[in-house]
Amino acid sequence: MKTPVKVATYTASLVVVFAAALWLGGRFDLGAEPADTHGADQDHDSDQTDDHGGHDQTTEPGGLSVAADGYRLVTDSDMLTTGKKTEFGFQIIGPDGEPVTSFTPQHEKEIHLIVVRRDLTDYQHLHPETDGSGTWHAPITFAEAGQYRFFADFLPEGADSGLTLGIDVAVAGDYRPLALAEPNTTATVDGYDVTLDTAPAAGEATTLTLTVDKDGEPVTDLEPYLGAYGHLVSLRDGDLAYLHVHPDESETAGPEVSFSTTFPTPGAYRLFFDFQHGDTVRTAEFTVEVTDGSDTDDGHGDGH
């Protein structure tokens, strides 16, 4: 083929390609910004009702993200050490880019800080304090090394709903992860026997009833703790999703303490029940296996 013919053929090919690109661009708007579905999600969330400190037990679990709805959890350290008390500092950054300084108390505290190792051991429930500048501090000591999840549970003043943000913090040292404990319905701590009564199914409203005994006798003089006769944290095995659990109103100080929640998916969950007696807060821990909600469609569910 002679050179002029080659040039003409090449030029014609370019014209065809360019025309095809223009046609495709008109059909698919190749330069358009991707669709924003976040706003739709926010609208969906805003329709959720709330009658327990800003949280709706039917919403998705929290704690899976370091930021949500314009709020962000920022810590002063991403590496800590074992064996010594450390003042852990953090801030909640608001939509305006500034530290949030005003919160609506939930369960008698402005912010609840829950800490647990990634293998669901070494649970701690802390109540940080602030000087009003938007920086919060909580003293913490780690007995074991590993990767820890920090959950900040809070309700910004004026907000319609509360948030639970989560962030990982490494604790230096020889990390020896433990297998998740087998499912149990009884836990013993400092001479107290705590029994869990529930048969949870995913996607269904569930009542969790815990009964506290000591030396074989029911404890009927539990002391108020965070505005109730107990506090319960529920975390999903695998991703440590933080479930919102609400204490049922009770006029009796034990031995039974009940909570309401909805487990979003089947699988294993770790429950941490804090209760106060004799001026001391203790924690009873449980592993719960949640069944598929469809397994109870035959009418033989737990009745909750």
CSV table of C-alpha atoms in Angstrom, one decimal:
chain,number,residue,atom,x,y,z
A,1,MET,CA,0.0,0.0,0.0
A,2,LYS,CA,1.3,3.4,-0.9
A,3,THR,CA,2.0,6.0,1.8
A,4,PRO,CA,-0.9,8.4,0.8
A,5,VAL,CA,-3.3,5.6,1.0
A,6,LYS,CA,-2.1,4.5,4.4
A,7,VAL,CA,-2.5,8.1,5.8
A,8,ALA,CA,-6.0,8.3,4.3
A,9,THR,CA,-7.0,5.0,5.8
A,10,TYR,CA,-5.6,5.9,9.3
A,11,THR,CA,-7.4,9.3,9.2
A,12,ALA,CA,-10.7,7.7,8.3
A,13,SER,CA,-10.3,5.2,11.2
A,14,LEU,CA,-9.7,8.0,13.7
A,15,VAL,CA,-12.9,9.7,12.5
A,16,VAL,CA,-14.9,6.5,13.0
A,17,VAL,CA,-13.5,6.1,16.6
A,18,PHE,CA,-14.1,9.7,17.5
A,19,ALA,CA,-17.7,9.5,16.2
A,20,ALA,CA,-18.4,6.3,18.2
A,21,ALA,CA,-17.0,8.0,21.3
A,22,LEU,CA,-19.3,10.9,20.9
A,23,TRP,CA,-22.3,8.6,20.4
A,24,LEU,CA,-21.5,6.6,23.5
A,25,GLY,CA,-20.9,9.7,25.5
A,26,GLY,CA,-24.4,11.0,24.6
A,27,ARG,CA,-25.9,7.7,25.7
A,28,PHE,CA,-24.0,7.2,29.0
A,29,ASP,CA,-22.8,10.7,30.0
A,30,LEU,CA,-19.2,9.5,30.5
A,31,GLY,CA,-18.2,12.7,32.2
A,32,ALA,CA,-21.0,12.8,34.7
A,33,GLU,CA,-20.4,12.5,38.4
A,34,PRO,CA,-21.4,9.2,40.1
A,35,ALA,CA,-24.8,9.1,41.6
A,36,ASP,CA,-24.8,10.0,45.3
A,37,THR,CA,-26.8,7.5,47.3
A,38,HIS,CA,-25.6,8.8,50.7
A,39,GLY,CA,-28.4,11.3,50.8
A,40,ALA,CA,-31.0,8.7,50.2
A,41,ASP,CA,-29.5,6.6,53.0
A,42,GLN,CA,-29.7,9.6,55.3
A,43,ASP,CA,-33.3,10.2,54.4
A,44,HIS,CA,-34.0,6.6,55.2
A,45,ASP,CA,-32.3,6.9,58.6
A,46,SER,CA,-34.1,10.1,59.4
A,47,ASP,CA,-37.4,8.3,59.1
A,48,GLN,CA,-36.4,6.0,62.0
A,49,THR,CA,-38.1,6.7,65.2
A,50,ASP,CA,-36.4,6.9,68.6
A,51,ASP,CA,-37.5,6.6,72.1
A,52,HIS,CA,-34.4,5.4,73.9
A,53,GLY,CA,-31.7,8.1,74.1
A,54,GLY,CA,-31.6,8.7,70.4
A,55,HIS,CA,-31.2,5.1,69.3
A,56,ASP,CA,-33.8,3.0,67.5
A,57,GLN,CA,-33.3,-0.7,68.1
A,58,THR,CA,-34.5,-1.5,64.5
A,59,THR,CA,-31.6,0.5,62.9
A,60,GLU,CA,-28.4,-1.1,61.6
A,61,PRO,CA,-25.7,-1.8,64.2
A,62,GLY,CA,-23.2,1.0,64.9
A,63,GLY,CA,-19.5,1.1,65.5
A,64,LEU,CA,-18.4,-0.2,62.0
A,65,SER,CA,-17.2,3.2,60.8
A,66,VAL,CA,-14.9,5.9,62.2
A,67,ALA,CA,-17.2,8.6,60.6
A,68,ALA,CA,-20.9,9.0,60.0
A,69,ASP,CA,-23.4,11.7,59.4
A,70,GLY,CA,-20.7,14.3,59.3
A,71,TYR,CA,-19.1,13.3,62.6
A,72,ARG,CA,-15.7,11.8,63.0
A,73,LEU,CA,-13.8,10.1,65.8
A,74,VAL,CA,-10.2,11.2,66.2
A,75,THR,CA,-7.7,9.8,68.7
A,76,ASP,CA,-4.5,11.2,70.0
A,77,SER,CA,-2.7,7.9,69.6
A,78,ASP,CA,-2.9,4.8,67.3
A,79,MET,CA,-0.4,2.8,69.3
A,80,LEU,CA,-0.5,2.1,73.1
A,81,THR,CA,1.4,-0.2,75.4
A,82,THR,CA,0.5,-2.9,78.0
A,83,GLY,CA,1.1,-2.8,81.7
A,84,LYS,CA,0.8,0.9,82.5
A,85,LYS,CA,-2.1,3.3,82.9
A,86,THR,CA,-2.4,5.6,79.9
A,87,GLU,CA,-4.6,8.7,79.5
A,88,PHE,CA,-6.3,8.0,76.3
A,89,GLY,CA,-7.5,11.1,74.5
A,90,PHE,CA,-10.0,11.6,71.7
A,91,GLN,CA,-12.3,14.1,70.0
A,92,ILE,CA,-15.6,14.0,68.1
A,93,ILE,CA,-15.2,16.3,65.1
A,94,GLY,CA,-18.5,17.7,63.9
A,95,PRO,CA,-19.8,18.6,60.5
A,96,ASP,CA,-18.2,22.1,60.8
A,97,GLY,CA,-14.8,20.6,61.2
A,98,GLU,CA,-14.5,21.6,64.9
A,99,PRO,CA,-14.5,19.5,68.0
A,100,VAL,CA,-18.0,18.9,69.4
A,101,THR,CA,-18.4,20.3,72.9
A,102,SER,CA,-22.1,19.8,73.6
A,103,PHE,CA,-23.8,16.5,74.0
A,104,THR,CA,-27.1,15.2,75.3
A,105,PRO,CA,-26.5,12.7,78.1
A,106,GLN,CA,-27.5,9.1,77.5
A,107,HIS,CA,-27.7,6.7,80.5
A,108,GLU,CA,-26.4,9.5,82.7
A,109,LYS,CA,-23.2,10.1,80.6
A,110,GLU,CA,-22.4,12.4,77.7
A,111,ILE,CA,-20.1,9.9,76.0
A,112,HIS,CA,-19.7,6.1,76.7
A,113,LEU,CA,-16.3,4.7,75.6
A,114,ILE,CA,-16.4,0.9,75.1
A,115,VAL,CA,-13.1,-0.9,74.6
A,116,VAL,CA,-12.6,-4.5,73.6
A,117,ARG,CA,-9.9,-6.5,71.9
A,118,ARG,CA,-10.6,-7.8,68.4
A,119,ASP,CA,-11.0,-11.4,69.7
A,120,LEU,CA,-13.8,-10.1,72.1
A,121,THR,CA,-11.7,-10.3,75.2
A,122,ASP,CA,-10.5,-7.6,77.6
A,123,TYR,CA,-13.7,-5.6,77.7
A,124,GLN,CA,-13.7,-2.2,79.4
A,125,HIS,CA,-16.5,0.3,79.8
A,126,LEU,CA,-15.1,3.8,80.4
A,127,HIS,CA,-16.6,7.2,81.2
A,128,PRO,CA,-14.3,9.8,79.8
A,129,GLU,CA,-14.1,13.4,81.1
A,130,THR,CA,-13.5,16.7,79.3
A,131,ASP,CA,-12.3,20.1,80.2
A,132,GLY,CA,-14.9,21.6,77.9
A,133,SER,CA,-12.6,22.1,74.9
A,134,GLY,CA,-13.9,19.1,73.0
A,135,THR,CA,-11.0,16.8,74.0
A,136,TRP,CA,-11.9,13.8,76.1
A,137,HIS,CA,-9.7,11.7,78.3
A,138,ALA,CA,-10.1,8.3,80.0
A,139,PRO,CA,-7.4,6.4,82.0
A,140,ILE,CA,-7.0,2.9,80.6
A,141,THR,CA,-4.7,0.0,81.3
A,142,PHE,CA,-4.2,-3.0,79.0
A,143,ALA,CA,-3.2,-6.4,80.4
A,144,GLU,CA,-2.7,-7.9,77.0
A,145,ALA,CA,-1.3,-6.8,73.6
A,146,GLY,CA,-3.4,-6.9,70.4
A,147,GLN,CA,-5.7,-4.9,68.2
A,148,TYR,CA,-8.4,-3.2,70.1
A,149,ARG,CA,-11.7,-1.6,69.0
A,150,PHE,CA,-12.7,1.7,70.7
A,151,PHE,CA,-16.4,2.6,70.5
A,152,ALA,CA,-17.6,6.1,71.2
A,153,ASP,CA,-21.4,6.2,71.9
A,154,PHE,CA,-22.9,9.7,72.0
A,155,LEU,CA,-25.8,12.0,71.1
A,156,PRO,CA,-24.7,15.5,69.9
A,157,GLU,CA,-26.8,18.2,71.3
A,158,GLY,CA,-29.7,19.1,69.0
A,159,ALA,CA,-29.3,15.9,66.9
A,160,ASP,CA,-32.2,13.6,66.2
A,161,SER,CA,-30.4,10.4,66.8
A,162,GLY,CA,-27.3,9.1,68.5
A,163,LEU,CA,-24.2,7.7,66.9
A,164,THR,CA,-21.7,5.0,67.7
A,165,LEU,CA,-18.3,5.4,66.0
A,166,GLY,CA,-15.5,2.9,66.1
A,167,ILE,CA,-11.8,3.0,65.6
A,168,ASP,CA,-9.0,0.4,65.9
A,169,VAL,CA,-6.0,1.1,68.2
A,170,ALA,CA,-3.0,-1.2,68.4
A,171,VAL,CA,-1.5,-2.2,71.8
A,172,ALA,CA,2.1,-3.2,71.3
A,173,GLY,CA,3.4,-6.6,72.4
A,174,ASP,CA,3.2,-10.3,71.9
A,175,TYR,CA,-0.4,-10.8,70.6
A,176,ARG,CA,-1.9,-14.2,71.3
A,177,PRO,CA,-5.5,-14.1,70.1
A,178,LEU,CA,-8.1,-16.4,71.8
A,179,ALA,CA,-10.9,-18.3,70.3
A,180,LEU,CA,-14.4,-17.1,71.0
A,181,ALA,CA,-15.8,-18.7,74.1
A,182,GLU,CA,-18.5,-21.3,73.5
A,183,PRO,CA,-22.2,-20.3,73.9
A,184,ASN,CA,-23.2,-20.1,77.6
A,185,THR,CA,-26.2,-19.2,79.7
A,186,THR,CA,-24.5,-18.9,83.0
A,187,ALA,CA,-21.5,-16.7,84.0
A,188,THR,CA,-19.7,-16.4,87.3
A,189,VAL,CA,-17.9,-13.3,88.5
A,190,ASP,CA,-16.6,-12.6,92.0
A,191,GLY,CA,-19.0,-15.1,93.6
A,192,TYR,CA,-22.1,-13.9,91.6
A,193,ASP,CA,-23.9,-16.3,89.3
A,194,VAL,CA,-25.6,-14.6,86.4
A,195,THR,CA,-28.0,-16.5,84.2
A,196,LEU,CA,-29.2,-15.4,80.7
A,197,ASP,CA,-32.6,-16.4,79.5
A,198,THR,CA,-33.2,-15.9,75.8
A,199,ALA,CA,-33.7,-17.7,72.5
A,200,PRO,CA,-32.9,-15.0,69.9
A,201,ALA,CA,-33.7,-15.1,66.3
A,202,ALA,CA,-32.3,-12.7,63.7
A,203,GLY,CA,-34.5,-9.8,62.7
A,204,GLU,CA,-36.9,-10.3,65.6
A,205,ALA,CA,-37.5,-8.1,68.6
A,206,THR,CA,-35.9,-10.0,71.5
A,207,THR,CA,-36.0,-9.8,75.3
A,208,LEU,CA,-32.8,-10.7,77.1
A,209,THR,CA,-33.4,-11.5,80.8
A,210,LEU,CA,-30.5,-11.8,83.2
A,211,THR,CA,-30.9,-13.1,86.8
A,212,VAL,CA,-28.3,-12.3,89.4
A,213,ASP,CA,-27.7,-14.7,92.4
A,214,LYS,CA,-25.0,-14.8,95.1
A,215,ASP,CA,-24.2,-17.8,97.3
A,216,GLY,CA,-27.3,-19.5,95.9
A,217,GLU,CA,-29.6,-16.6,96.9
A,218,PRO,CA,-31.3,-14.1,94.5
A,219,VAL,CA,-29.9,-10.6,94.7
A,220,THR,CA,-32.8,-8.2,95.3
A,221,ASP,CA,-30.9,-5.1,96.1
A,222,LEU,CA,-28.9,-4.3,92.9
A,223,GLU,CA,-27.7,-0.7,92.8
A,224,PRO,CA,-28.6,1.7,90.0
A,225,TYR,CA,-25.9,1.9,87.4
A,226,LEU,CA,-26.2,4.4,84.5
A,227,GLY,CA,-29.8,5.0,85.2
A,228,ALA,CA,-30.9,1.4,85.4
A,229,TYR,CA,-30.1,-1.8,87.3
A,230,GLY,CA,-27.7,-2.9,84.7
A,231,HIS,CA,-26.1,-2.0,81.3
A,232,LEU,CA,-25.6,-4.4,78.4
A,233,VAL,CA,-23.3,-4.2,75.4
A,234,SER,CA,-23.8,-6.6,72.5
A,235,LEU,CA,-21.1,-7.1,69.8
A,236,ARG,CA,-21.2,-9.3,66.7
A,237,ASP,CA,-18.4,-11.8,66.3
A,238,GLY,CA,-16.4,-11.1,63.1
A,239,ASP,CA,-16.8,-7.4,62.6
A,240,LEU,CA,-17.6,-6.3,66.1
A,241,ALA,CA,-20.9,-4.5,65.1
A,242,TYR,CA,-22.2,-2.7,68.1
A,243,LEU,CA,-25.9,-3.4,68.8
A,244,HIS,CA,-28.1,-0.9,70.6
A,245,VAL,CA,-29.6,-2.6,73.6
A,246,HIS,CA,-32.2,-0.9,75.8
A,247,PRO,CA,-33.0,-1.7,79.5
A,248,ASP,CA,-36.6,-2.4,80.2
A,249,GLU,CA,-38.2,-0.3,82.9
A,250,SER,CA,-38.3,-2.0,86.2
A,251,GLU,CA,-39.3,-1.0,89.7
A,252,THR,CA,-37.5,-3.9,91.3
A,253,ALA,CA,-33.8,-4.0,92.1
A,254,GLY,CA,-33.3,-7.6,90.9
A,255,PRO,CA,-32.8,-10.4,90.7
A,256,GLU,CA,-34.0,-10.1,87.1
A,257,VAL,CA,-32.8,-7.4,84.7
A,258,SER,CA,-34.3,-7.3,81.2
A,259,PHE,CA,-33.2,-5.7,78.0
A,260,SER,CA,-34.7,-5.3,74.5
A,261,THR,CA,-32.8,-5.6,71.2
A,262,THR,CA,-32.9,-6.9,67.7
A,263,PHE,CA,-30.1,-9.1,66.4
A,264,PRO,CA,-29.7,-8.1,62.7
A,265,THR,CA,-28.1,-11.4,61.4
A,266,PRO,CA,-27.6,-15.0,62.5
A,267,GLY,CA,-24.4,-16.0,64.1
A,268,ALA,CA,-22.4,-15.5,67.3
A,269,TYR,CA,-22.5,-12.4,69.5
A,270,ARG,CA,-20.7,-11.6,72.7
A,271,LEU,CA,-22.7,-9.9,75.5
A,272,PHE,CA,-21.2,-7.9,78.4
A,273,PHE,CA,-23.6,-7.3,81.3
A,274,ASP,CA,-22.5,-4.6,83.8
A,275,PHE,CA,-24.2,-4.6,87.1
A,276,GLN,CA,-23.5,-2.9,90.5
A,277,HIS,CA,-23.8,-4.4,93.9
A,278,GLY,CA,-21.9,-3.5,97.1
A,279,ASP,CA,-20.6,-0.3,95.4
A,280,THR,CA,-18.7,-2.3,92.9
A,281,VAL,CA,-19.4,-2.7,89.2
A,282,ARG,CA,-18.9,-6.2,87.8
A,283,THR,CA,-19.2,-7.6,84.3
A,284,ALA,CA,-20.7,-11.0,83.3
A,285,GLU,CA,-19.9,-12.2,79.8
A,286,PHE,CA,-21.9,-14.4,77.5
A,287,THR,CA,-21.6,-15.9,74.0
A,288,VAL,CA,-25.0,-16.2,72.3
A,289,GLU,CA,-25.7,-18.0,69.1
A,290,VAL,CA,-28.5,-16.3,67.1
A,291,THR,CA,-30.5,-18.4,64.8
A,292,ASP,CA,-32.0,-17.5,61.4
A,293,GLY,CA,-35.3,-15.8,61.9
A,294,SER,CA,-36.9,-18.0,59.4
A,295,ASP,CA,-36.3,-21.0,61.7
A,296,THR,CA,-39.0,-19.7,64.0
A,297,ASP,CA,-41.6,-19.1,61.4
A,298,ASP,CA,-43.4,-22.3,62.5
A,299,GLY,CA,-44.7,-20.4,65.6
A,300,HIS,CA,-42.3,-21.9,68.0
A,301,GLY,CA,-40.2,-18.8,68.6
A,302,ASP,CA,-39.3,-17.4,72.0
A,303,GLY,CA,-42.5,-15.3,72.2
A,304,HIS,CA,-40.7,-12.0,72.5
